[in-house]
Short mmCIF file of C-alpha atoms in Angstrom, two decimals:
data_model
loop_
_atom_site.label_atom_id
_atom_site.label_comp_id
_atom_site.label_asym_id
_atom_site.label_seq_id
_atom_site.Cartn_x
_atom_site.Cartn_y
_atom_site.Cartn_z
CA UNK A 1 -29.21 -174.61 28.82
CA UNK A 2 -30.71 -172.50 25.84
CA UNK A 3 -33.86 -173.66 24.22
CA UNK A 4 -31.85 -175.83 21.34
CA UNK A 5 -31.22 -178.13 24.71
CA UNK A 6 -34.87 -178.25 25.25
CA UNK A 7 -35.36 -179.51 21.74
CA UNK A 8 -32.86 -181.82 21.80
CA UNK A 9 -35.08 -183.31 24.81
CA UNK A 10 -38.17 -183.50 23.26
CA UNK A 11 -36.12 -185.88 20.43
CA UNK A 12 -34.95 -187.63 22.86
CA UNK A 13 -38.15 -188.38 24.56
CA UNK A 14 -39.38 -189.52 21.23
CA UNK A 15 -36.91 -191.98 20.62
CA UNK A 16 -37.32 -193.00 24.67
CA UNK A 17 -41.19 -193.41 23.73
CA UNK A 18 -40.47 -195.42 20.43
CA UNK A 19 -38.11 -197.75 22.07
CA UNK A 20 -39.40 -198.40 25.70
CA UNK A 21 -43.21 -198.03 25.18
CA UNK A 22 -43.68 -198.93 21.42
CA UNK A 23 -40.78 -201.82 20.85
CA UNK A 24 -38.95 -199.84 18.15
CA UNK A 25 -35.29 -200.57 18.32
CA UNK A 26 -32.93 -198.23 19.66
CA UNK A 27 -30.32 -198.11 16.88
CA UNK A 28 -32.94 -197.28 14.60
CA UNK A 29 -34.89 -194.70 16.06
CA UNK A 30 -31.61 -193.14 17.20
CA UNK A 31 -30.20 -193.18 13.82
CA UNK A 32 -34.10 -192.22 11.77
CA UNK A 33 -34.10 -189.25 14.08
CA UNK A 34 -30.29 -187.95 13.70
CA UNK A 35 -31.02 -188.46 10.19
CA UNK A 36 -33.95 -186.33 10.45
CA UNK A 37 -32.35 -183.55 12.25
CA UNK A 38 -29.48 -183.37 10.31
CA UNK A 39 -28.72 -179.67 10.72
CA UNK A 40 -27.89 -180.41 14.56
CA UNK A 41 -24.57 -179.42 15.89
CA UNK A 42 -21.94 -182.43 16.26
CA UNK A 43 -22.27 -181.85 20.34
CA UNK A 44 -26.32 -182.01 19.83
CA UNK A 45 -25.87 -185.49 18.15
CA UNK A 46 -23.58 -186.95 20.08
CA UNK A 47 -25.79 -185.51 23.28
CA UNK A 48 -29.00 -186.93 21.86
CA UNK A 49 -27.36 -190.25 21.52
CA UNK A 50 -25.67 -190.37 24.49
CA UNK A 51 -28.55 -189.47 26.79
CA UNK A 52 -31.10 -192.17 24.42
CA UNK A 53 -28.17 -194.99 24.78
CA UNK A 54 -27.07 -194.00 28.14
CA UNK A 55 -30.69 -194.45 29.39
CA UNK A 56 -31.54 -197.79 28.12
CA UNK A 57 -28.45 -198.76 29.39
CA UNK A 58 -29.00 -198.13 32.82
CA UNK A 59 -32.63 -198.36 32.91
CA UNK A 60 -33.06 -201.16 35.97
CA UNK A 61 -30.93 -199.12 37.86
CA UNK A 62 -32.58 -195.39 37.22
CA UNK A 63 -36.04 -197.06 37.73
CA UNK A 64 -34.44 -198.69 41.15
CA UNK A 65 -33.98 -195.29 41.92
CA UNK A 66 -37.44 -193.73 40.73
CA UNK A 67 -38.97 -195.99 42.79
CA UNK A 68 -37.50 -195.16 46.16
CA UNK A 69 -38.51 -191.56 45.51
CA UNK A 70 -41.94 -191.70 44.12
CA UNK A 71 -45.26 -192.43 45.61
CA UNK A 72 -46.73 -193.56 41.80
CA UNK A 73 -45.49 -197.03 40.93
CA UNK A 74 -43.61 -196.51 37.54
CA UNK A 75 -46.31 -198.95 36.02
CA UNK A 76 -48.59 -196.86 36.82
CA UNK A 77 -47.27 -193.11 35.42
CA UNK A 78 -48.13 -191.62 32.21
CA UNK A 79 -45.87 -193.14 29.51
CA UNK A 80 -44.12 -189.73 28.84
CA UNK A 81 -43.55 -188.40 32.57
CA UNK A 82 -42.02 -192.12 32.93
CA UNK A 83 -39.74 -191.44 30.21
CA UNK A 84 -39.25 -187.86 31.23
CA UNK A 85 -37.89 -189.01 34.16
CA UNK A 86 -35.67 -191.74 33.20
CA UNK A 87 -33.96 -189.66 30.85
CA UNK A 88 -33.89 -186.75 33.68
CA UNK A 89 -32.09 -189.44 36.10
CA UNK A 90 -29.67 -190.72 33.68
CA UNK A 91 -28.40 -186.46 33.34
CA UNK A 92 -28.20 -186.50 37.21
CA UNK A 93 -26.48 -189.60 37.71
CA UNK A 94 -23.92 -190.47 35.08
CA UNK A 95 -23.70 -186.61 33.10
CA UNK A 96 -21.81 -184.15 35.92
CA UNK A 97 -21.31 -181.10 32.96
CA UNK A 98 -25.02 -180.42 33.34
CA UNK A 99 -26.08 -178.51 36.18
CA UNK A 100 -29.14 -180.12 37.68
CA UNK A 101 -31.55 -177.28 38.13
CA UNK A 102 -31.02 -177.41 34.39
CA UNK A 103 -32.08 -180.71 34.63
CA UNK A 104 -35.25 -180.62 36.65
CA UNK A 105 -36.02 -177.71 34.86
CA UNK A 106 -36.06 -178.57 31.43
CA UNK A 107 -37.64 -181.86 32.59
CA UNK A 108 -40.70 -179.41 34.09
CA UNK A 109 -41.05 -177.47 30.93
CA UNK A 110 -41.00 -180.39 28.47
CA UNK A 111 -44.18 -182.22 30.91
CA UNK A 112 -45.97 -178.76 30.09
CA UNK A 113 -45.24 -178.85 26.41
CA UNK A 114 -46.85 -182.23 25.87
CA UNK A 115 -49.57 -181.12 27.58
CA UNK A 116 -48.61 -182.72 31.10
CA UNK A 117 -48.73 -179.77 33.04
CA UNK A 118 -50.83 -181.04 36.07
CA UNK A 119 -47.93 -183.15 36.70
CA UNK A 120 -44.99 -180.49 36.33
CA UNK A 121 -45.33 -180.93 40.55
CA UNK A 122 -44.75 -184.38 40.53
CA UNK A 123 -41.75 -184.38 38.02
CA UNK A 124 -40.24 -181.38 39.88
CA UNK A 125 -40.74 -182.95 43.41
CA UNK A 126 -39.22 -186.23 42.22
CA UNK A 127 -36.39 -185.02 40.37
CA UNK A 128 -35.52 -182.64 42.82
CA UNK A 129 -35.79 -185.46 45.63
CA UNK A 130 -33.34 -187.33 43.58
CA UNK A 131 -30.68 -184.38 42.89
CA UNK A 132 -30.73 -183.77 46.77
CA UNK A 133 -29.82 -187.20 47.71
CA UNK A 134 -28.27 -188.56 44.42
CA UNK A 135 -25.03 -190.21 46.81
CA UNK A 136 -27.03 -191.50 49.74
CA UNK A 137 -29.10 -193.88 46.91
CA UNK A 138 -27.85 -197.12 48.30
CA UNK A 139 -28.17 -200.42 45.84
CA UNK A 140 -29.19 -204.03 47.01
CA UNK A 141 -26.77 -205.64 49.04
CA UNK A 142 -23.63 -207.69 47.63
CA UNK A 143 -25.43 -210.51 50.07
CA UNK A 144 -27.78 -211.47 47.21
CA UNK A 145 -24.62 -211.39 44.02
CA UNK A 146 -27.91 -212.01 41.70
CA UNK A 147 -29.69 -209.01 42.86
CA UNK A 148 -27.07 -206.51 43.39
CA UNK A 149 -25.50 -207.37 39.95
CA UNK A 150 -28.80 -206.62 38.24
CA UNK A 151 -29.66 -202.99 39.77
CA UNK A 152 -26.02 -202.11 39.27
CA UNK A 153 -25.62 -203.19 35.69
CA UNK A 154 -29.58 -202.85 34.18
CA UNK A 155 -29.06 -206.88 33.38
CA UNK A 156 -32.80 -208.52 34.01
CA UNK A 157 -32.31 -211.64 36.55
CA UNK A 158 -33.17 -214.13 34.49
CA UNK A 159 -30.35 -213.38 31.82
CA UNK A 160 -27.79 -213.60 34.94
CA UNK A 161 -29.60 -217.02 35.57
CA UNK A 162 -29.02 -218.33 32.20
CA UNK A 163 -25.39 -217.19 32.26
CA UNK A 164 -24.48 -218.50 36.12
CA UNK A 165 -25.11 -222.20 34.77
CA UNK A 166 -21.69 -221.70 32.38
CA UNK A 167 -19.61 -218.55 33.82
CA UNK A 168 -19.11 -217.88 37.27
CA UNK A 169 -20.29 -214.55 39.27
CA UNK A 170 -16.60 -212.46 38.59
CA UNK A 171 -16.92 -213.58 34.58
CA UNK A 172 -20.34 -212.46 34.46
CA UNK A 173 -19.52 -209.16 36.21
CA UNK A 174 -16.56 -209.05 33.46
CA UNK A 175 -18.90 -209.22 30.56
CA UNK A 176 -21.30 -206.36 32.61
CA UNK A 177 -18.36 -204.02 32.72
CA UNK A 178 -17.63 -204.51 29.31
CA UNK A 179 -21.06 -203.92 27.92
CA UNK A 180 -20.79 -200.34 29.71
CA UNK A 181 -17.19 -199.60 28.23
CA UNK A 182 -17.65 -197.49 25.67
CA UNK A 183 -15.27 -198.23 23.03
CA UNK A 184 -14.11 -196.93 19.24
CA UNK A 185 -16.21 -197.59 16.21
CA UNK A 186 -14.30 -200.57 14.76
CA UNK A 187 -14.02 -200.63 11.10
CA UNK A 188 -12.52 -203.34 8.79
CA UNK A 189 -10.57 -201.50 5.68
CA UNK A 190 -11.98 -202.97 2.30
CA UNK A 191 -8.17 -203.63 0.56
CA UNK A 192 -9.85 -203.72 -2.63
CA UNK A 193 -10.40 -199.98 -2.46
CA UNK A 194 -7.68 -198.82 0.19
CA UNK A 195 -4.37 -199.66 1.90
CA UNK A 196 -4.49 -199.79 5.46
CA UNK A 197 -1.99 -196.61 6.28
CA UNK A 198 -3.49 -195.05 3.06
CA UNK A 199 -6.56 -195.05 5.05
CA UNK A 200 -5.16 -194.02 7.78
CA UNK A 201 -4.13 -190.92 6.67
CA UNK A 202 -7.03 -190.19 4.45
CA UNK A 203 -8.79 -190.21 8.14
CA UNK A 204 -6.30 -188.26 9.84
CA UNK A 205 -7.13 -185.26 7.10
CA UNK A 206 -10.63 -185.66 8.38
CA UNK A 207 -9.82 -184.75 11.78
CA UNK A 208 -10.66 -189.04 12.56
CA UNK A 209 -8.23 -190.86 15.03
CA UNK A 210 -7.66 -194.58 13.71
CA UNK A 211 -5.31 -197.04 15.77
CA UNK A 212 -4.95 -200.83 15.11
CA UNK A 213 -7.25 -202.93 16.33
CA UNK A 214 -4.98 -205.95 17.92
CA UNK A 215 -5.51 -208.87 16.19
CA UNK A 216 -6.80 -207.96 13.29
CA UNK A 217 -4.96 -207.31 10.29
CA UNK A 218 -7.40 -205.17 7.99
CA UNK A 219 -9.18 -203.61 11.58
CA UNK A 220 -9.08 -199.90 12.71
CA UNK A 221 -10.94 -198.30 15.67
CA UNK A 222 -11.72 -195.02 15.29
CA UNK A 223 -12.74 -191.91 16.48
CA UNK A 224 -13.51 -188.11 16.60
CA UNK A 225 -15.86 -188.18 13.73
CA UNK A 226 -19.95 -186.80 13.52
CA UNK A 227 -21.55 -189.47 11.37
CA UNK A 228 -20.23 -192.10 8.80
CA UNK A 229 -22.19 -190.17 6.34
CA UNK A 230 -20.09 -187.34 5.97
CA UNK A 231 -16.66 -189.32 5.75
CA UNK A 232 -15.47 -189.00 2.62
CA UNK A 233 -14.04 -193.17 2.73
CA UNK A 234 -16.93 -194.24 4.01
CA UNK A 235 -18.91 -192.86 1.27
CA UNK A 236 -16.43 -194.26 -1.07
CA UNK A 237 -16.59 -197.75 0.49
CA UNK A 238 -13.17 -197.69 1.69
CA UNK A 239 -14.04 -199.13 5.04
CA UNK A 240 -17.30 -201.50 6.13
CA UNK A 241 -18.38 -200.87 10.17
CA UNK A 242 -18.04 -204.16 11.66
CA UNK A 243 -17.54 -205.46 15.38
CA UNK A 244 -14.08 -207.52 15.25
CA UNK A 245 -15.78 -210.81 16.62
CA UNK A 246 -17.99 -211.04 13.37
CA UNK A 247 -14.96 -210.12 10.94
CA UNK A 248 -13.80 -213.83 12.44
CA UNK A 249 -16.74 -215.06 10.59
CA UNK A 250 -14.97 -214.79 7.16
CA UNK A 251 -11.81 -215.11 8.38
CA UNK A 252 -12.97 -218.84 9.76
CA UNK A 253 -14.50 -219.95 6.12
CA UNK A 254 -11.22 -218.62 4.42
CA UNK A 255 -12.97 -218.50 0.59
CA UNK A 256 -10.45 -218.83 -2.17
CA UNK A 257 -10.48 -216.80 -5.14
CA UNK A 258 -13.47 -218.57 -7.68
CA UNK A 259 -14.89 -220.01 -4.72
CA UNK A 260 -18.79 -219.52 -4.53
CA UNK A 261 -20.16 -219.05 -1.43
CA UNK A 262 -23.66 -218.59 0.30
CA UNK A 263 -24.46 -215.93 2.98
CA UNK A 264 -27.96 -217.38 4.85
CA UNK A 265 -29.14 -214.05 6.68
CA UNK A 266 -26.65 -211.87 5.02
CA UNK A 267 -28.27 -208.23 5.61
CA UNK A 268 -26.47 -205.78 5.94
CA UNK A 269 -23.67 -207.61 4.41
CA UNK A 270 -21.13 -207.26 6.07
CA UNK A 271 -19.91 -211.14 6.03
CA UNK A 272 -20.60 -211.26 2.45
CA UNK A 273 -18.45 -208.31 1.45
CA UNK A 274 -15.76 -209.74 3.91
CA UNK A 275 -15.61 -213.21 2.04
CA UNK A 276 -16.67 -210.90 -1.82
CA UNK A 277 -13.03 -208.91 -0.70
CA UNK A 278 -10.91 -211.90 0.21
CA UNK A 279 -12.05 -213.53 -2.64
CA UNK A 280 -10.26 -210.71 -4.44
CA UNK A 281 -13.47 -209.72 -7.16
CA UNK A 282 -13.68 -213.42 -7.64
CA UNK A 283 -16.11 -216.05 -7.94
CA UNK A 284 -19.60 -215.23 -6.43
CA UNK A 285 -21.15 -214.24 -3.00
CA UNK A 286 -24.93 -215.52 -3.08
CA UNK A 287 -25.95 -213.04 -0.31
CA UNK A 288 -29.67 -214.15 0.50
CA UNK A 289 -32.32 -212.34 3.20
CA UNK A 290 -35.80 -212.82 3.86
CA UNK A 291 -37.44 -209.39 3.10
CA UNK A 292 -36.55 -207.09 0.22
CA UNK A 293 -36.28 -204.34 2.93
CA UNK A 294 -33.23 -206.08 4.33
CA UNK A 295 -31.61 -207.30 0.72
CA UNK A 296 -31.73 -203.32 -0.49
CA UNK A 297 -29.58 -202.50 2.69
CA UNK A 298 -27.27 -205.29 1.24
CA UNK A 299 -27.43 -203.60 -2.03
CA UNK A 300 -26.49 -200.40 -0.34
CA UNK A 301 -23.95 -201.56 0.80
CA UNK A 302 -22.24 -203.72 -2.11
CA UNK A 303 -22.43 -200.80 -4.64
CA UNK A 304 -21.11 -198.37 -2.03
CA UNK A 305 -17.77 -201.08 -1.47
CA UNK A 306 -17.76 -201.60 -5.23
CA UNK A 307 -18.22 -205.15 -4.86
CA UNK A 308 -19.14 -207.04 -7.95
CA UNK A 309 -19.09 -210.56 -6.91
CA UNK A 310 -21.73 -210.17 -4.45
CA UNK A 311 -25.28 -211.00 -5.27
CA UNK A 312 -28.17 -210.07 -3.21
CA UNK A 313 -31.21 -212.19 -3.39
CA UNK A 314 -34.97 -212.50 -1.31
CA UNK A 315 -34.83 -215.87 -0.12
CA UNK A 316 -35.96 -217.55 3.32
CA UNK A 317 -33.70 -219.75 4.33
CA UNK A 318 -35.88 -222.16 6.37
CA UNK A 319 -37.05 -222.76 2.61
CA UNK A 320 -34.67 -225.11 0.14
CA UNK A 321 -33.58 -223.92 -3.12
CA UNK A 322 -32.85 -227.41 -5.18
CA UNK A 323 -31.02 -225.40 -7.76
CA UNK A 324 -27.91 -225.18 -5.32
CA UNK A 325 -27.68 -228.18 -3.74
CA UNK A 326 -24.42 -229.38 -3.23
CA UNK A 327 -22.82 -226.50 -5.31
CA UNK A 328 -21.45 -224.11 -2.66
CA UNK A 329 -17.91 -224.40 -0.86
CA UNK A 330 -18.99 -222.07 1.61
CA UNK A 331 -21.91 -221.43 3.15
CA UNK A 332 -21.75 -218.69 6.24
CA UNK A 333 -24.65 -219.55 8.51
CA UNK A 334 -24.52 -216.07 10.74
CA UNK A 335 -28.39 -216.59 12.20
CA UNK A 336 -30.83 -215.14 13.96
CA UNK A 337 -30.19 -215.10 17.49
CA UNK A 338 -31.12 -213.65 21.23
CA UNK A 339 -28.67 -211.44 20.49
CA UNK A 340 -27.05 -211.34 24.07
CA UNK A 341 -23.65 -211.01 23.24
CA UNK A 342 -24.22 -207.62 21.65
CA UNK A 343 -25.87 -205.68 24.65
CA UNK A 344 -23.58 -202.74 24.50
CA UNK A 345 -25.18 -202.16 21.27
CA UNK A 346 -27.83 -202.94 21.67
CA UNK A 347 -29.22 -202.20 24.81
CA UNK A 348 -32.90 -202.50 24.44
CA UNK A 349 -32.50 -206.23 23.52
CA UNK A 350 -32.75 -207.35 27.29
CA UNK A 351 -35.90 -205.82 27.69
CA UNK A 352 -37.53 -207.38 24.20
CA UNK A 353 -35.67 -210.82 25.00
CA UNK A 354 -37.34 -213.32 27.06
CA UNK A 355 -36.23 -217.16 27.99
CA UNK A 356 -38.98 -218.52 25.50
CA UNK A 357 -37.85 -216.62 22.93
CA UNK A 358 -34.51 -218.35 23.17
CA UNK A 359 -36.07 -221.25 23.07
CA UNK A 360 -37.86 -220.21 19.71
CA UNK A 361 -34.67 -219.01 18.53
CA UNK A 362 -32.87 -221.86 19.02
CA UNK A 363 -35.39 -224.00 16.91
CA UNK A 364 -35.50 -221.89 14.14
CA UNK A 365 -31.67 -221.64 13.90
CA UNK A 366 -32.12 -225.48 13.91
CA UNK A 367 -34.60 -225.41 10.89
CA UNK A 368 -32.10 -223.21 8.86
CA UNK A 369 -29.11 -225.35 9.86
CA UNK A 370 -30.94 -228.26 8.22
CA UNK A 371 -31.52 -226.72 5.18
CA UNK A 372 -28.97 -224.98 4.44
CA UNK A 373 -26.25 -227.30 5.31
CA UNK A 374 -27.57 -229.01 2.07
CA UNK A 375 -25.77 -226.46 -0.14
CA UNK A 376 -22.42 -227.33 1.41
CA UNK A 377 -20.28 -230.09 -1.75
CA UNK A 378 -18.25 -232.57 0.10
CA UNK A 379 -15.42 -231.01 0.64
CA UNK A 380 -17.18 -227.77 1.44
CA UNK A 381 -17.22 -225.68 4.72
CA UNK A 382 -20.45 -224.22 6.87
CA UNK A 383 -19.27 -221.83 9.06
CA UNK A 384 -21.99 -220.89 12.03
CA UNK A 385 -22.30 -218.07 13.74
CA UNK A 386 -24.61 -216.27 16.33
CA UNK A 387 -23.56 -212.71 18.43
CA UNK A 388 -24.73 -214.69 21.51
CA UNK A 389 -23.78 -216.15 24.72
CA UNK A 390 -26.24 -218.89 25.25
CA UNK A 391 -25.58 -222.33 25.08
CA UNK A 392 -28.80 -223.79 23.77
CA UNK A 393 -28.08 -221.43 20.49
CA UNK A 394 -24.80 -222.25 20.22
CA UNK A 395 -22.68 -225.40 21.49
CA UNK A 396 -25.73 -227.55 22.13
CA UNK A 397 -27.11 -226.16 18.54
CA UNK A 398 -23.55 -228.02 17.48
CA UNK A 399 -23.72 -230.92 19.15
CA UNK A 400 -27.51 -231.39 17.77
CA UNK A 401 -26.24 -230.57 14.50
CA UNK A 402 -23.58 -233.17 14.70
CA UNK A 403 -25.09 -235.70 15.81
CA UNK A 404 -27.59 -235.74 12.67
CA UNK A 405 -24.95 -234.96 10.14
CA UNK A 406 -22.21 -237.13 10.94
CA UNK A 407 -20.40 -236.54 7.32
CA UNK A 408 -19.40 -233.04 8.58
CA UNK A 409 -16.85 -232.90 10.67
CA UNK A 410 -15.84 -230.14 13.52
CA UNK A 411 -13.05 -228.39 13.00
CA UNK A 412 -13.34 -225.71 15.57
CA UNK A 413 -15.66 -223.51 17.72
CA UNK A 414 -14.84 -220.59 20.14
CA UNK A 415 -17.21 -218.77 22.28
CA UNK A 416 -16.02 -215.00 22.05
CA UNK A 417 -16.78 -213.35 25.55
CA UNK A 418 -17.47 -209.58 25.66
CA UNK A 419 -14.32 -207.59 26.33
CA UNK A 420 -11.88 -210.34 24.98
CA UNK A 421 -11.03 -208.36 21.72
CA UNK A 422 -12.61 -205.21 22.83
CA UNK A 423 -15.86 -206.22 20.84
CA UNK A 424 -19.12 -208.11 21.60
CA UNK A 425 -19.95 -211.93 22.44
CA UNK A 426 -19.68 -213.95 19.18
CA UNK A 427 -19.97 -217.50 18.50
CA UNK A 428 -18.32 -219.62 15.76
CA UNK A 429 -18.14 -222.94 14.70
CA UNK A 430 -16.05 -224.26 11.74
CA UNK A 431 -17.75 -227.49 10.23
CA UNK A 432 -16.35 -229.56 6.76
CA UNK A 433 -18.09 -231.80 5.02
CA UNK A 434 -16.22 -234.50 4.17
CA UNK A 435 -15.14 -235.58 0.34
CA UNK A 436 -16.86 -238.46 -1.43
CA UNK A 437 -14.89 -241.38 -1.85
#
């Protein structure tokens, strides 16, 4: 390992501190520090990332294994020799290319750097300990399914618990599998600037795979490339990055051309350039966030697509705006949510997430539902979504909603597992209100 290795550690033991000792979230320190280093070689990015990803990921089970070879409780380490080792572990375990005396010594030098050297010992004996017996490391027993399936997979218990009471124990291991698949970046083409194969091969002269996403009409996966930044398409706003579950979001509130619509929680945007597209430049996205932080990466993202129709607007939307009720034929309701259908993605959310936080979420995506379904004519569609698999933010959220609305009418929901179209858990619900008269 030369010494540009060793640097790429020390980033990636600042993200690592950021994320699992100061709450930052992963896809944003990752992304603020490749942004930062920019000058990094395409294998130093993708390195960085994969180490930073690849140990939040896995962190139950690398700290399962800490622990059986360390005297000091990981509570009780210094924050940086804690995440000096986890990111040391994840190299051992799940990267074979990298030698690990490289490893454990890298790991030694970077403790001295930050000024740790009274424990270079400690990190040495441990990581050493751990190289030595990396294949006799047994796991919990398959006696206790609960247990076993959350050292394994790095899924907290009570998640698991929350999950058993609708799926049973070979689902749930389904979904755990598929949050560790790494798959393609999935893309949805923007047919107001590009044709699908035109894209295609505008990729292909980049040196980017792209193969149809099944399914999907306007979707691509692809592949091979450094950072969307530097594709040319991207730049142009040929393509949006977008999971395929949420590009049924859209699809389900099927806006016609002149139809206006409101986006709730738009940022980034993606929904709202979705329905902005398949309106065809028509008629008028109202694409609403609470902070102007989030509408100016809405903005970004409008003027890079070319997309007229949407507007971008501060609003909360626990708050009602008079001036629009009853005027919109769609409103897209995509809320805030525990987010545990996205875990692959997002892989520090089951650390930050806790049961009462659900519960928190699930009343405030209550509050907006009340409000906003206000803007919804008769006639009009709400379409609600969440990237969740929890029941009490979703069905039951439904039902609820239902139940106090009775002009609105349910045309359809679906529960979107991970790994059924290669893409996170999504929720949608389809609900029309019906016409006067």
């Amino acid at each position: 390992m030369g010494g540009s290795q060793a640097n790429n550690r020390e980033i990636i033991l600042g993200i690592l501190l950021e994320v699992a000792e100061h709450g930052a979230y992963s896809h944003i320190a990752i992304r603020n520090a490749l942004e930062k280093y920019q000058f990094l070689e395409k294998q130093e990015r993708s390195f960085i990332t994969r180490v930073c990803q690849g140990t939040l990921e896995r962190m139950i089970t690398i700290d399962y294994m800490i622990s059986q070879f360390s005297k000091v409780r990981l509570g009780k380490m210094h924050p940086t020799v804690r995440c000096i080792l986890r990111s040391s572990v994840y190299e051992l375990k799940y990267m074979d290319a990298i030698p690990a005396a490289a490893t454990c010594n890298e790991a030694v030098k970077l403790a001295q750097k930050k000024g740790l050297g009274s424990l270079k010992g400690f990190v040495n004996g441990v990581l050493r300990n751990i190289a030595r017996n990396l294949d006799s490391v047994a796991l919990p027993g398959r006696e206790d399914p609960w247990q076993y399936l959350s050292v394994a997979y790095s899924m907290p218990l009570w998640i698991l618990e929350l999950w058993a009471k609708s799926y049973s124990q070979e689902q749930i291991e389904g979904f755990l599998e598929a949050f560790l698949t790494k798959t393609p970046t999935s893309i949805r083409v923007n047919r107001m600037r590009a044709g699908k194969e035109e894209l295609r091969q505008e990729l292909a002269a980049e040196g980017i795979k792209a193969a149809d996403a099944v399914g999907l009409p306007d979707a691509l996966w692809i592949e091979g490339y450094d950072y969307l930044g530097k594709i040319p398409a991207f730049l142009d706003g040929k393509f949006y990055v977008q999971d395929l579950s949420s590009m049924q979001a859209a699809l389900w509130a099927a806006p016609k051309e002149g139809d206006f619509v409101i986006d709730a929680c738009a940022a980034p945007g993606g929904k709202s350039l979705h329905a902005a597209e398949l309106m065809r430049g028509t008629g008028l996205v109202e694409a609403r966030d609470l902070t102007p932080y989030k509408v100016s990466l809405i903005q970004e993202n409008a003027k890079r697509c070319h997309m007229q129709n949407v507007r971008p607007m501060v609003a909360d939307a626990r708050v009602l705006d008079e001036g629009r009720i009853g005027k919109a034929d769609i409103v897209i309701a995509d809320l805030p949510c525990s987010g545990l259908g996205a875990l692959g993605k997002r892989p520090d959310l089951k650390y930050k997430m806790t049961p009462e936080m659900c519960r928190e979420l699930s009343l405030l995506q209550r509050e907006i539902l009340q409000t906003v379904q206000q803007y919804v004519k008769p006639g009009g569609t709400l379409v609600y979504s969440t990237c969740t698999i929890n029941p009490a933010e979703n069905e039951e959220n439904v039902a609820w909603f239902l139940k106090l609305h009775p002009h609105f009418t349910l045309e359809k929901q679906e529960q979107i597992l991970p790994g059924d179209m290669a893409g996170e858990g999504f929720f949608l619900a389809k609900l029309s209100s019906q016409p006067k008269g």
